[in-house]
Each structure stands twice: as C-alpha cells, then as structure tokens.
mmCIF file of C-alpha atoms in Angstrom:
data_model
loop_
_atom_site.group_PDB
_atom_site.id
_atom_site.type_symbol
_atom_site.label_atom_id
_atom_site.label_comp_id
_atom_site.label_asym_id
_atom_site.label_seq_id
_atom_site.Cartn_x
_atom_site.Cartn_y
_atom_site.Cartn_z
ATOM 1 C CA UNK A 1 0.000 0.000 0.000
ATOM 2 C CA UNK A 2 1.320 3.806 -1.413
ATOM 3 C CA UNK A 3 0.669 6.841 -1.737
ATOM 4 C CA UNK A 4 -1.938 7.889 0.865
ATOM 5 C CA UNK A 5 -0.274 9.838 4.245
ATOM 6 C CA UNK A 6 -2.075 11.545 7.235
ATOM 7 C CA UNK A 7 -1.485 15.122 6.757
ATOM 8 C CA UNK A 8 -0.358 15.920 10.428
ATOM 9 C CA UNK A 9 1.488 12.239 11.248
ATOM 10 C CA UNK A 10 2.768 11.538 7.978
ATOM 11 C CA UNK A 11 2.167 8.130 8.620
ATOM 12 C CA UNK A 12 0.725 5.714 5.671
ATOM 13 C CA UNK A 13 -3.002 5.475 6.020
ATOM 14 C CA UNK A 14 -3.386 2.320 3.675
ATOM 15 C CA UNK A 15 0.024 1.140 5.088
ATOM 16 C CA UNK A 16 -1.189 1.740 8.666
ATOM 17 C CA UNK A 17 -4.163 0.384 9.940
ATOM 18 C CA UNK A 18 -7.487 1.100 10.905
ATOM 19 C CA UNK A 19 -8.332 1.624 14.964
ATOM 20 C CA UNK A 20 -10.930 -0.788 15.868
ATOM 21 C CA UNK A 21 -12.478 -0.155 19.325
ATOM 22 C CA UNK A 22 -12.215 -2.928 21.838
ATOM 23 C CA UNK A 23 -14.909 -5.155 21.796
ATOM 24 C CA UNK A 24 -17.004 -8.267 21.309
ATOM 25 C CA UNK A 25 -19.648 -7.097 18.932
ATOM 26 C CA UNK A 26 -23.217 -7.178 19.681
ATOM 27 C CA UNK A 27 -26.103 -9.514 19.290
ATOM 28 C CA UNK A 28 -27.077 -10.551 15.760
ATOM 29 C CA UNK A 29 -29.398 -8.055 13.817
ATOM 30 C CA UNK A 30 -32.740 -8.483 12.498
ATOM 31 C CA UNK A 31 -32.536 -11.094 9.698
ATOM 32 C CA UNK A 32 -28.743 -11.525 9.935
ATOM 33 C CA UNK A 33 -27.197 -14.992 8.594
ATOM 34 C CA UNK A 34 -24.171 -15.617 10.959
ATOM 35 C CA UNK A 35 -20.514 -17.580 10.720
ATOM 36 C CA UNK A 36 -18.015 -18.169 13.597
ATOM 37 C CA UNK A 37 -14.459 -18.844 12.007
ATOM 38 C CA UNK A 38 -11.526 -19.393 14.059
ATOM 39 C CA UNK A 39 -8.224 -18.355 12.432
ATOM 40 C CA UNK A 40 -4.859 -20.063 12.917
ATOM 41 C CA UNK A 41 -3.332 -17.573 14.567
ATOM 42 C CA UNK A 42 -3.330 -13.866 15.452
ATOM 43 C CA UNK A 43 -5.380 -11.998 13.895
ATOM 44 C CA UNK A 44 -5.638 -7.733 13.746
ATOM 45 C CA UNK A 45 -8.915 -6.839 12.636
ATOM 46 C CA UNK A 46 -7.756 -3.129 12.082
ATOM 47 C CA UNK A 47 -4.259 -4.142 10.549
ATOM 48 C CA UNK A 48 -5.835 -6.967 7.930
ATOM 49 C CA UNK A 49 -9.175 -4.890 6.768
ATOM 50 C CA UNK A 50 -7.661 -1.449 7.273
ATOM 51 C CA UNK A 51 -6.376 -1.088 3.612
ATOM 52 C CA UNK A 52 -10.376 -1.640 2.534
ATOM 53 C CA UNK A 53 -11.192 1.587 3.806
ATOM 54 C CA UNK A 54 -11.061 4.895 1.922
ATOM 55 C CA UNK A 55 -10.950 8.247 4.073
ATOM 56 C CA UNK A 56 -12.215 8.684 7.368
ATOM 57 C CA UNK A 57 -15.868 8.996 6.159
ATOM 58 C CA UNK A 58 -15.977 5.846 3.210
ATOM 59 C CA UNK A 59 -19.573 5.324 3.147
ATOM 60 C CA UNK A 60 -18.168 1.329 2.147
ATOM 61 C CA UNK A 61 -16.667 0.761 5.567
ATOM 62 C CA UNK A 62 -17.482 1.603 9.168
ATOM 63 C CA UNK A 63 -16.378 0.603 12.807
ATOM 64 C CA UNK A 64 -18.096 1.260 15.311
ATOM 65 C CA UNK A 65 -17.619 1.186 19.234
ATOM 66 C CA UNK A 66 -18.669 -2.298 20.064
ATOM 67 C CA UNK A 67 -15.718 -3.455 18.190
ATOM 68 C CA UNK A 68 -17.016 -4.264 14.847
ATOM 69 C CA UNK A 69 -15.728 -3.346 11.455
ATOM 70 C CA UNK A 70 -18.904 -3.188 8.639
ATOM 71 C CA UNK A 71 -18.335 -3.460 4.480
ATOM 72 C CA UNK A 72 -20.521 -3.661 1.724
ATOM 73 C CA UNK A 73 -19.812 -5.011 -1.314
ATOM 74 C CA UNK A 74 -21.302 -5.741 -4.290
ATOM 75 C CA UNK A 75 -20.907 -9.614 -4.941
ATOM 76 C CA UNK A 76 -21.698 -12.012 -7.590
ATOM 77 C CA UNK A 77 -24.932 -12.601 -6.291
ATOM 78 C CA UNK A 78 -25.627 -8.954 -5.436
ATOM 79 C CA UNK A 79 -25.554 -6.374 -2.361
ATOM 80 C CA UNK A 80 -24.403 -7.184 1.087
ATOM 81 C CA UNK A 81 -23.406 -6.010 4.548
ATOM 82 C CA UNK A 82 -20.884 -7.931 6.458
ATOM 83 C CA UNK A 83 -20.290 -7.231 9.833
ATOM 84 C CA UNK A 84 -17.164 -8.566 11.577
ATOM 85 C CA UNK A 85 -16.300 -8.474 15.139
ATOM 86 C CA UNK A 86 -13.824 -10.619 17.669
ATOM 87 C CA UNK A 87 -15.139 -13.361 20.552
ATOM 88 C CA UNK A 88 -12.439 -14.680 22.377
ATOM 89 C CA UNK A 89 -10.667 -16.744 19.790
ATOM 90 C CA UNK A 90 -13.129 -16.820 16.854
ATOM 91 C CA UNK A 91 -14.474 -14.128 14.429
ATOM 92 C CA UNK A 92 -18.167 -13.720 14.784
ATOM 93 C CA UNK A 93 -19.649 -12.803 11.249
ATOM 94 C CA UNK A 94 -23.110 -11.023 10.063
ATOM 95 C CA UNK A 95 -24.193 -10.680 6.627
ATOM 96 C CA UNK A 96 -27.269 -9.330 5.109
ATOM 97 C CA UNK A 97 -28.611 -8.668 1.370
ATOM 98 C CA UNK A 98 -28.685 -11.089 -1.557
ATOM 99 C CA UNK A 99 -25.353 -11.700 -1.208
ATOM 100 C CA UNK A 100 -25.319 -12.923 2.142
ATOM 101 C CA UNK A 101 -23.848 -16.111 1.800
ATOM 102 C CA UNK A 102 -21.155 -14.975 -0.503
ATOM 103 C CA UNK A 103 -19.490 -12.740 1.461
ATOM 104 C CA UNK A 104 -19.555 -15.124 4.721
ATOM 105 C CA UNK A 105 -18.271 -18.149 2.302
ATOM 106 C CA UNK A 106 -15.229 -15.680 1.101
ATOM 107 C CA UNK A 107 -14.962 -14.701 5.050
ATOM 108 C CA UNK A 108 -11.773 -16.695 5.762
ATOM 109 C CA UNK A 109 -10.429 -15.304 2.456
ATOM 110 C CA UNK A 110 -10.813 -11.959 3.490
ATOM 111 C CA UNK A 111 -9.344 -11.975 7.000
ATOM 112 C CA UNK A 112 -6.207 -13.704 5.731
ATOM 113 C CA UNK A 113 -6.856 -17.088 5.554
ATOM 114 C CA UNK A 114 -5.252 -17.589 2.272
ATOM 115 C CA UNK A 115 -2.095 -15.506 3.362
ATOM 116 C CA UNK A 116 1.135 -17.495 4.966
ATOM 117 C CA UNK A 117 2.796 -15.106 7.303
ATOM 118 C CA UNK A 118 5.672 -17.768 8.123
ATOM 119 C CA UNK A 119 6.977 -17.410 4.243
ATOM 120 C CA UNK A 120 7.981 -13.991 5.235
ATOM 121 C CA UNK A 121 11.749 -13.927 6.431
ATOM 122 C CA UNK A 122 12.944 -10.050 7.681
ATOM 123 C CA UNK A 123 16.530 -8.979 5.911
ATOM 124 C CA UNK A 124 16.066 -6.000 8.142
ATOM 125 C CA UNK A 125 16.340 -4.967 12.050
ATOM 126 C CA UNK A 126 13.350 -2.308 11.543
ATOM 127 C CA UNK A 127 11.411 -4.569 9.222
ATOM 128 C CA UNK A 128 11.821 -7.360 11.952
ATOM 129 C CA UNK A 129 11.229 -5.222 14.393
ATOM 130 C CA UNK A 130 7.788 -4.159 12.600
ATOM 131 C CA UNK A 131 6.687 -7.653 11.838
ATOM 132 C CA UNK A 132 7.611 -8.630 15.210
ATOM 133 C CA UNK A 133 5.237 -6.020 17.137
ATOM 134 C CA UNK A 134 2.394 -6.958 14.484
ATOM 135 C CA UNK A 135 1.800 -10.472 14.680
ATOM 136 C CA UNK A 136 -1.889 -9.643 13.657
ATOM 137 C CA UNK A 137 -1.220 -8.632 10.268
ATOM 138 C CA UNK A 138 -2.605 -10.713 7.335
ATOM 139 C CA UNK A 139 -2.857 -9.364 3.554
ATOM 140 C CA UNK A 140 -6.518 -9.343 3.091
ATOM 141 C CA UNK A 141 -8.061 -10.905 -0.081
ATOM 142 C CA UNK A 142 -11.486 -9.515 -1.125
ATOM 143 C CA UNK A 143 -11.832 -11.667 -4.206
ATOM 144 C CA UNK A 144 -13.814 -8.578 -6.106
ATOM 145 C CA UNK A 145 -11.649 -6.178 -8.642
ATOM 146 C CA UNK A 146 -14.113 -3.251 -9.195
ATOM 147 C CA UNK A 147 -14.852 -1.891 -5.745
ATOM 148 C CA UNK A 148 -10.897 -1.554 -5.569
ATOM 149 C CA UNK A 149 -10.521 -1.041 -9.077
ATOM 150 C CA UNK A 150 -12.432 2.347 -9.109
ATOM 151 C CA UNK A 151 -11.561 4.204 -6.035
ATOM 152 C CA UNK A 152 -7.831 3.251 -6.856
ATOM 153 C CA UNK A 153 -8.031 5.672 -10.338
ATOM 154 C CA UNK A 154 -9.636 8.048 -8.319
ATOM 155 C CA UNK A 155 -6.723 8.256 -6.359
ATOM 156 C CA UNK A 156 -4.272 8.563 -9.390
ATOM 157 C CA UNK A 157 -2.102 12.136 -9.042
ATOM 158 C CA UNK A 158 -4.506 13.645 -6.696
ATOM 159 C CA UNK A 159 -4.090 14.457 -3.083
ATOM 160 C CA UNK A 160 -5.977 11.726 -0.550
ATOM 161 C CA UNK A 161 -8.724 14.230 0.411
ATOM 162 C CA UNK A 162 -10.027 14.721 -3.091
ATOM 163 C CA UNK A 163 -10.115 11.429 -3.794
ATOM 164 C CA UNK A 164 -11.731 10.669 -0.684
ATOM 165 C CA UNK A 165 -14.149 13.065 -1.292
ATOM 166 C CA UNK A 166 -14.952 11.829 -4.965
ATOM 167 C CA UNK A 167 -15.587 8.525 -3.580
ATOM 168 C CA UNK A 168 -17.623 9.448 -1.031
ATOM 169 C CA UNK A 169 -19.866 11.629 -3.028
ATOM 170 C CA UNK A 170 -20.234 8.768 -5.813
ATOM 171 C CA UNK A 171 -20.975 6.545 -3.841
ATOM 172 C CA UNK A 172 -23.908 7.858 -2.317
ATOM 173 C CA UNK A 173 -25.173 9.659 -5.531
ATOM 174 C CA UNK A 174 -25.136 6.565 -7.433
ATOM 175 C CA UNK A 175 -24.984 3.881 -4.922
ATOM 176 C CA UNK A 176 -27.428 2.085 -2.977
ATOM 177 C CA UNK A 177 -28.432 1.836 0.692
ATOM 178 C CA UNK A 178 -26.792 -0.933 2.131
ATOM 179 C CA UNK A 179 -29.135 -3.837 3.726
ATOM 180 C CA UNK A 180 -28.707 -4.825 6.942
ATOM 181 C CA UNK A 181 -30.163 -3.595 10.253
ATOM 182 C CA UNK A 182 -32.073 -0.229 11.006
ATOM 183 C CA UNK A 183 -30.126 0.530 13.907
ATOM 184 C CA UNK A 184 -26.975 0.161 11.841
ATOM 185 C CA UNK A 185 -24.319 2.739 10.858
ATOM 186 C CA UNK A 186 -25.745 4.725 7.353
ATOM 187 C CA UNK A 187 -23.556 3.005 4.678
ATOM 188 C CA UNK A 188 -23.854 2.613 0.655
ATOM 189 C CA UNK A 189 -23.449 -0.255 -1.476
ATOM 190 C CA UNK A 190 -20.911 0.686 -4.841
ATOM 191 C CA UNK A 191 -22.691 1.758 -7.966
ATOM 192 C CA UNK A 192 -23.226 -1.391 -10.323
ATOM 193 C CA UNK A 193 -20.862 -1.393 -13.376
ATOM 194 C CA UNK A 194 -23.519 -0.200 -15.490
ATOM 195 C CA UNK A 195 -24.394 2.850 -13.208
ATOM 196 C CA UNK A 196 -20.506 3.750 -12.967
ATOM 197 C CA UNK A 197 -20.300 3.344 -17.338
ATOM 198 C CA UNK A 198 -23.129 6.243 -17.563
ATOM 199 C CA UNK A 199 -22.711 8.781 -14.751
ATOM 200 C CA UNK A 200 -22.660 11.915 -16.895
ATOM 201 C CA UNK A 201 -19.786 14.452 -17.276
ATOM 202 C CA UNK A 202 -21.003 17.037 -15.003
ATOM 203 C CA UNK A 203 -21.307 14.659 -12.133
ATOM 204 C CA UNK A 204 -17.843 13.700 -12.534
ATOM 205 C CA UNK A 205 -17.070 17.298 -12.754
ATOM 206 C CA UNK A 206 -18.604 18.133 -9.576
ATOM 207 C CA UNK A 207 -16.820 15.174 -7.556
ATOM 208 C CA UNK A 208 -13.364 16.907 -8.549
ATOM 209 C CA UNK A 209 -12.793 14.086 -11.246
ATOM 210 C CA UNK A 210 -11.013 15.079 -14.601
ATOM 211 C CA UNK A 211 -11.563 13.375 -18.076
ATOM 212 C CA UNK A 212 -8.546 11.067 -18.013
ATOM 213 C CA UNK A 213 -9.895 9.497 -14.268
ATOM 214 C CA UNK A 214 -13.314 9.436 -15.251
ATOM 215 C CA UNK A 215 -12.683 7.897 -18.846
ATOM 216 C CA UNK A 216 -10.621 4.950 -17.168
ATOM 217 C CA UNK A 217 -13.253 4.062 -15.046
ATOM 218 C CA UNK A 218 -15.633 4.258 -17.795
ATOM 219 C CA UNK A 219 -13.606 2.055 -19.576
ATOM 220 C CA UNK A 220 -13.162 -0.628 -16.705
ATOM 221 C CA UNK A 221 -16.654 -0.924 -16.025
ATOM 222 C CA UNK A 222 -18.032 -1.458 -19.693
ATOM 223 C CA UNK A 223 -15.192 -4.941 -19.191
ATOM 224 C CA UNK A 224 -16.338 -5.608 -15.370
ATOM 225 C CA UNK A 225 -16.720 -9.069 -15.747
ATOM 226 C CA UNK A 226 -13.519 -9.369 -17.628
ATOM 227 C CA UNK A 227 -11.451 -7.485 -15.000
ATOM 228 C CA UNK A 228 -13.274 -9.706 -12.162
ATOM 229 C CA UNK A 229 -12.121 -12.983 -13.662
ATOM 230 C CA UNK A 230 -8.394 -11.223 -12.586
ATOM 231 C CA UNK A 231 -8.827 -12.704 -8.852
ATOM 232 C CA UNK A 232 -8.639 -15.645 -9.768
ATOM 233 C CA UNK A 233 -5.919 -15.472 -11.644
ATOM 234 C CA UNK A 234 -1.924 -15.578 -10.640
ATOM 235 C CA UNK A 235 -0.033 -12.483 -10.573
ATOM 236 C CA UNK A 236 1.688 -11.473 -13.874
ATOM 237 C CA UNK A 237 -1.641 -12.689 -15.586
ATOM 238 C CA UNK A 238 -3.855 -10.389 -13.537
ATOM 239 C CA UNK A 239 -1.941 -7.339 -14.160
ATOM 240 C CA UNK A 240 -1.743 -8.101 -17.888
ATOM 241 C CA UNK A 241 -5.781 -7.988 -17.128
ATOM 242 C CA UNK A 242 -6.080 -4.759 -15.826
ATOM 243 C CA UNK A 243 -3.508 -3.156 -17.390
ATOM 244 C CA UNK A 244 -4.784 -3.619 -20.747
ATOM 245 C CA UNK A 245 -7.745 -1.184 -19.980
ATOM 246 C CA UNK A 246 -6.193 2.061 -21.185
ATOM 247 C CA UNK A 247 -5.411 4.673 -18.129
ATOM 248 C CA UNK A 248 -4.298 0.960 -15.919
ATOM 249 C CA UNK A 249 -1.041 1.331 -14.892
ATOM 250 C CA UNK A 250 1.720 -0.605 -12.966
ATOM 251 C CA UNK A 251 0.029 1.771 -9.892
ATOM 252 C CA UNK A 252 -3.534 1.137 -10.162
ATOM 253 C CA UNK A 253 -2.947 -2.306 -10.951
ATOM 254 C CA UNK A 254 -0.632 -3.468 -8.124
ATOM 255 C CA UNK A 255 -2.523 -1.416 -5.851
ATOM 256 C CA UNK A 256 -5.907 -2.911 -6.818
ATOM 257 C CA UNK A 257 -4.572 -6.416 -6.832
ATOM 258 C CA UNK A 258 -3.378 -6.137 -3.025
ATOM 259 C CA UNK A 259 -6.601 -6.210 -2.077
ATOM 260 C CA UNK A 260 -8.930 -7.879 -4.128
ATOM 261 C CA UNK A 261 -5.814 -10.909 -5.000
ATOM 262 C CA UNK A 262 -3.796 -10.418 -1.301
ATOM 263 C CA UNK A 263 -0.944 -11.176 -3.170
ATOM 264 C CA UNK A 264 2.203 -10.576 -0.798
ATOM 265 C CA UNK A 265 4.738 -9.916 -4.057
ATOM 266 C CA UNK A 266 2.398 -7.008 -5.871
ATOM 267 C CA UNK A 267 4.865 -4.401 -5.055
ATOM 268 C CA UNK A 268 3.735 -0.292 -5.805
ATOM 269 C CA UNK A 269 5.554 1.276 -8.375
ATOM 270 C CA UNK A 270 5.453 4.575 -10.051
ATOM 271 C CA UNK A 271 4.180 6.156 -6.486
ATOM 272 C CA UNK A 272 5.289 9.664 -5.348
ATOM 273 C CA UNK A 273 6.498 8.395 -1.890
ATOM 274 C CA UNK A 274 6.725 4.971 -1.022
ATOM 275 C CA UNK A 275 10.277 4.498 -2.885
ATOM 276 C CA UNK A 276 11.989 7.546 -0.605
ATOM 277 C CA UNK A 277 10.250 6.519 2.865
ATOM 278 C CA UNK A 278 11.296 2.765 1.871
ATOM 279 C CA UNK A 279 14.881 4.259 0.622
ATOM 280 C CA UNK A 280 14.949 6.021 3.726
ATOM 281 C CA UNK A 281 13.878 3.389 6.060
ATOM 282 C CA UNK A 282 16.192 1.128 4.818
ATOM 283 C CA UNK A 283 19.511 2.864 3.494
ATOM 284 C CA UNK A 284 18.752 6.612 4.716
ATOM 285 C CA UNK A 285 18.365 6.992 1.124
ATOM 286 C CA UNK A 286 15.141 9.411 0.803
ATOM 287 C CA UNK A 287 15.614 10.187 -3.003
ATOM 288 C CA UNK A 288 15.418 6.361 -3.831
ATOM 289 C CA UNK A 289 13.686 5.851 -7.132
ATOM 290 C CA UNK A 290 11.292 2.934 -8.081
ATOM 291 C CA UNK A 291 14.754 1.062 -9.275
ATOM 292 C CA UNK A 292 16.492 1.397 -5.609
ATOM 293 C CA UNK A 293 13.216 0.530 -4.052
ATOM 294 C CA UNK A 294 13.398 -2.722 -5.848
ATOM 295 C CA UNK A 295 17.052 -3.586 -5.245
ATOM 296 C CA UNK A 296 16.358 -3.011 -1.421
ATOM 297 C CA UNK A 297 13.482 -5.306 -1.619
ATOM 298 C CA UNK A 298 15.301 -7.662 -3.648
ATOM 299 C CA UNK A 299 15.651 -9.914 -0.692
ATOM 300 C CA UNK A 300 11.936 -9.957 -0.098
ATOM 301 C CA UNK A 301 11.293 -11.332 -3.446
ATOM 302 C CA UNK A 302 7.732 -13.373 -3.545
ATOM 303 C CA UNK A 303 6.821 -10.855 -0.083
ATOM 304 C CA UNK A 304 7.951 -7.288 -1.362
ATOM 305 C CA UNK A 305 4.280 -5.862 -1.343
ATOM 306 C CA UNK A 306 4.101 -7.243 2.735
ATOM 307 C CA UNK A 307 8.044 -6.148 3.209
ATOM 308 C CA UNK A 308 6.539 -2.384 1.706
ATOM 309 C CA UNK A 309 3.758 -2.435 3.928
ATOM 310 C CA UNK A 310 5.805 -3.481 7.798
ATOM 311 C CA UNK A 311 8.163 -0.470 6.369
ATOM 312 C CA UNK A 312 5.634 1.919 6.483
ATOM 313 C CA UNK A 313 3.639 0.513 9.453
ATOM 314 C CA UNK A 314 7.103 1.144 11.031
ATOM 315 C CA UNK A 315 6.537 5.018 10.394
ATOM 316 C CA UNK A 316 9.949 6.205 9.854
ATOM 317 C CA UNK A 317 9.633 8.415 7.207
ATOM 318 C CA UNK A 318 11.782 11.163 5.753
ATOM 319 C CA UNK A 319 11.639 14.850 7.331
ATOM 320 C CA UNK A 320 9.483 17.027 5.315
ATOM 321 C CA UNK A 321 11.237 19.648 3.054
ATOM 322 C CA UNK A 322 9.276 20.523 0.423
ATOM 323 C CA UNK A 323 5.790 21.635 0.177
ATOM 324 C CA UNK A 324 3.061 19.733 0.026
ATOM 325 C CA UNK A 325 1.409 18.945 -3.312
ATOM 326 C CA UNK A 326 -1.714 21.148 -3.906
ATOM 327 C CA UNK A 327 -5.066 20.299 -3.392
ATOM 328 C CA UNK A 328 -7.228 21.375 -6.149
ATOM 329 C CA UNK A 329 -10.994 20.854 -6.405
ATOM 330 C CA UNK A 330 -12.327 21.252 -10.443
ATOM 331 C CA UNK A 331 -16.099 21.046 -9.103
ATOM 332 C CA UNK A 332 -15.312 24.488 -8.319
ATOM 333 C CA UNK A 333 -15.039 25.543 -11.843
#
C-alpha cells in the first residue's frame, strides 16, 4: 500500500491500519445470517481490513464502538453487509442482502486465511522489528476487482482528500443503501458497473474528477466481468488484465490487486512516496527511485508488497522539506 499519508502524522493510512475499538460485537441483527471462524493464529482486525477503507468517512466501511468493522460489497450474487467483530478466539460474522452467503463463504479469504505469514523472512532490524510487534497482520483478499478497481483511479495524481471526497460523493449519488439492520451505521453499497459506465460528465465534474480518471473508469466498467475474472488469476496474468484497460497502470494495478488478490509480491511502483520513505527506512536513502526501491526489496522477493507495507507501518519516514502537493478541487469551476 502507497501513496496515501495523514497530513499531520505523515504516517501511511493504507500502510497503517485502521483503529478498531475494543470489543465483542453485539447480538445478531434483524434477519442476519451468521458464521463463527476461528483463524490459525493472530489476527488484527484493524491491521488486515484497514487497507479496505477509503478516508475517514468511506460510506463502504465503518467501525463502530462495540468493536465491529462493517463493508458492503457488491458480490456475484448482489448487495451485502458484512459485519465482523472478535469473541475470544473466533471471528463472529453477520451478513445481510442477496449476497449474504457470498461474502460469509469468502470470510476466511478476506481476514487472511489464504495468506502465509511464516513465508515472510525479515533482511532488516526495523522490518523485523515491525513484523515482530504486528503479529496480527494478514494481507486481506477480497476476491472482487471493481470496488478496488475504481476508487484506486480516483486516487491517481490527486491528493488523498479529493479522492476521498470523490468517492464518497459517488458513492452515495449513485450507490445504494446498504441492507442490513435499522439501527446500523448509514452506509452505501458501490454503484453497479452499469451505473458507474453512464454517470454523466457534469457529475464527474462536480466530484473533482477530470476526463482522463473518469474515462478509465468508464472504460473498466463497460469490461467488469472481464477485469473480475483477474482474482482468480496468478499475478503477472492479472496485471496483464487490468492493465490492458487504457489509463491501468503498474500503480492502479498493483494497488488494486493487493486487495482484491492479497498477493504478498504485488509491489507499488510509479508512487510519489513509497520508494523515498522505503529508501529512507532502509539505506537513509530518501531520493530512492522505483529502481532502488526494488534492489532493497530484492531480498523480499515473492513478499515485497508485505516487506513495503511493515516499512511503512514502522513510520519512519523522511523529514518534510518541500511543500506539500496542492489540493485542487475542479467542481469548483
């Protein structure tokens, strides 16, 4: 995860981790179909599902103060709200909307289940020092390319608050309300494919979106069931997938596969700061291009995407000494 930092601690918001309040979650809702899972060893709510969430205020993603973390998504069988909480040693699991079942069959998938922590080996004393006092963390695999896919390009060579704020605002325009309880949190299911191929230019305009962003996204979502066959697929072959959508680049692509593939090896590239803070971590190097990046993480080769990550969950980052980059908002004009 790249490329997103909290303005006053600098540190990575997708390569950090989302706070989820102590807790054992509450009683099932209303018409709730349920799942108890036990995983095979720790597990960090906040640190595996954190890189789901978009902004502070992603009307996808909630947690809320009994401990639970909330999604929507919209699976192959349609809307649904999963809820997610901790009980002792098992994961208690709600899910409501059409598709119900699918999310709480993919629910191992999704809080690591897939992932193998022990292939990671640290070449580093601050990356084994990070892994080390994070135990929890597992590379979270959604198995759905769109809902990552889309808010991704929003995010190309824009600041993190506009593209939060274009996500939020789409997503409520031209989303849905998300099933599930009456007393739960107010959250949206993603626009279908079809919705995102027709929102008109204006709208776009008005979320702070430019042509190029809002052309790409265009383009992914008249191929959606194309791009969702990528996570099933290995690696290389997925990002041929995506990438051959014009405005997909080694970016998007790696950064949408994290999540919806939880491959540990889909490094970043072509971000503005991951290569200097991992350059800088690493070697005290904080002009490192892509190319040093790479050599550093040469070691890591099959993990580099989870080495990237335990280097910026670290937080030792470069001093500042530059300005930083604008933040523009074209609904204005």
């Amino acid at each position: 995860m790249a490329g997103r930092f909290d303005p006053l601690t600098r540190a990575a918001v997708r390569g950090g981790r989302t706070d989820v309040p102590p807790g054992r979650g509450s009683t099932a809702g209303a018409g709730a179909k349920e799942r108890h899972w036990a995983p095979d060893g720790p597990l960090d709510l906040g640190l595996t599902l954190g890189p789901l969430r978009r902004g502070p205020a992603d009307p996808t993603f909630r947690t809320t103060p009994d401990g639970s973390v909330w999604r929507t998504g919209r699976t192959p069988l349609g809307p649904a709200t999963l809820r997610v909480s901790r009980a002792d040693e098992q994961v208690h699991a709600e899910a409501w909307g059409p598709g119900a079942d699918w999310f709480l069959e993919q629910l191992p998938a999704l809080l690591g289940a897939g992932d193998d922590p022990a292939a990671f080996v640290p070449r580093h004393r601050l990356v084994h020092a990070s892994h080390r006092r994070r135990p929890g963390l597992r590379l979270t695999r959604t198995g759905l390319v769109l809902e990552s896919l889309i808010p991704t390009v929003l995010e190309q060579k824009v600041t993190a608050d506009e593209a939060y704020r274009a996500w939020r605002r789409l997503v409520r325009q031209y989303g849905e309300p998300a099933p599930g309880p009456a007393d739960g949190p107010d959250l949206y299911v993603v626009p279908a494919p079809r919705t995102w191929a027709v929102i008109p230019s204006w709208d776009w305009h008005k979320a702070g979106v430019d042509a190029k962003r809002s052309a790409t996204i265009v383009r992914a979502a008249r191929v959606a069931n194309r791009l969702e066959e990528a996570a099933a697929m290995d690696l290389p072959e997925a990002v041929r997938r995506l990438e051959a959508v014009p405005g997909i680049g080694p970016w998007t692509s790696a950064e949408t596969l994290q999540r919806s593939n939880g491959h540990p090896d889909a490094i970043t590239t072509g971000d503005l700061h991951l290569p200097g803070i991992v350059g800088y971590a690493l070697a005290g190097d904080r002009d490192a291009d892509d190319a040093a990046m790479l050599e550093l993480l040469a070691p890591y080769a099959g993990q580099r995407h989870r080495a990237a990550r335990l280097v910026l969950l670290a937080g030792r980052t470069p001093p500042r000494r530059a300005p930083r980059m604008p933040r523009g908002d074209i609904g204005r004009f």
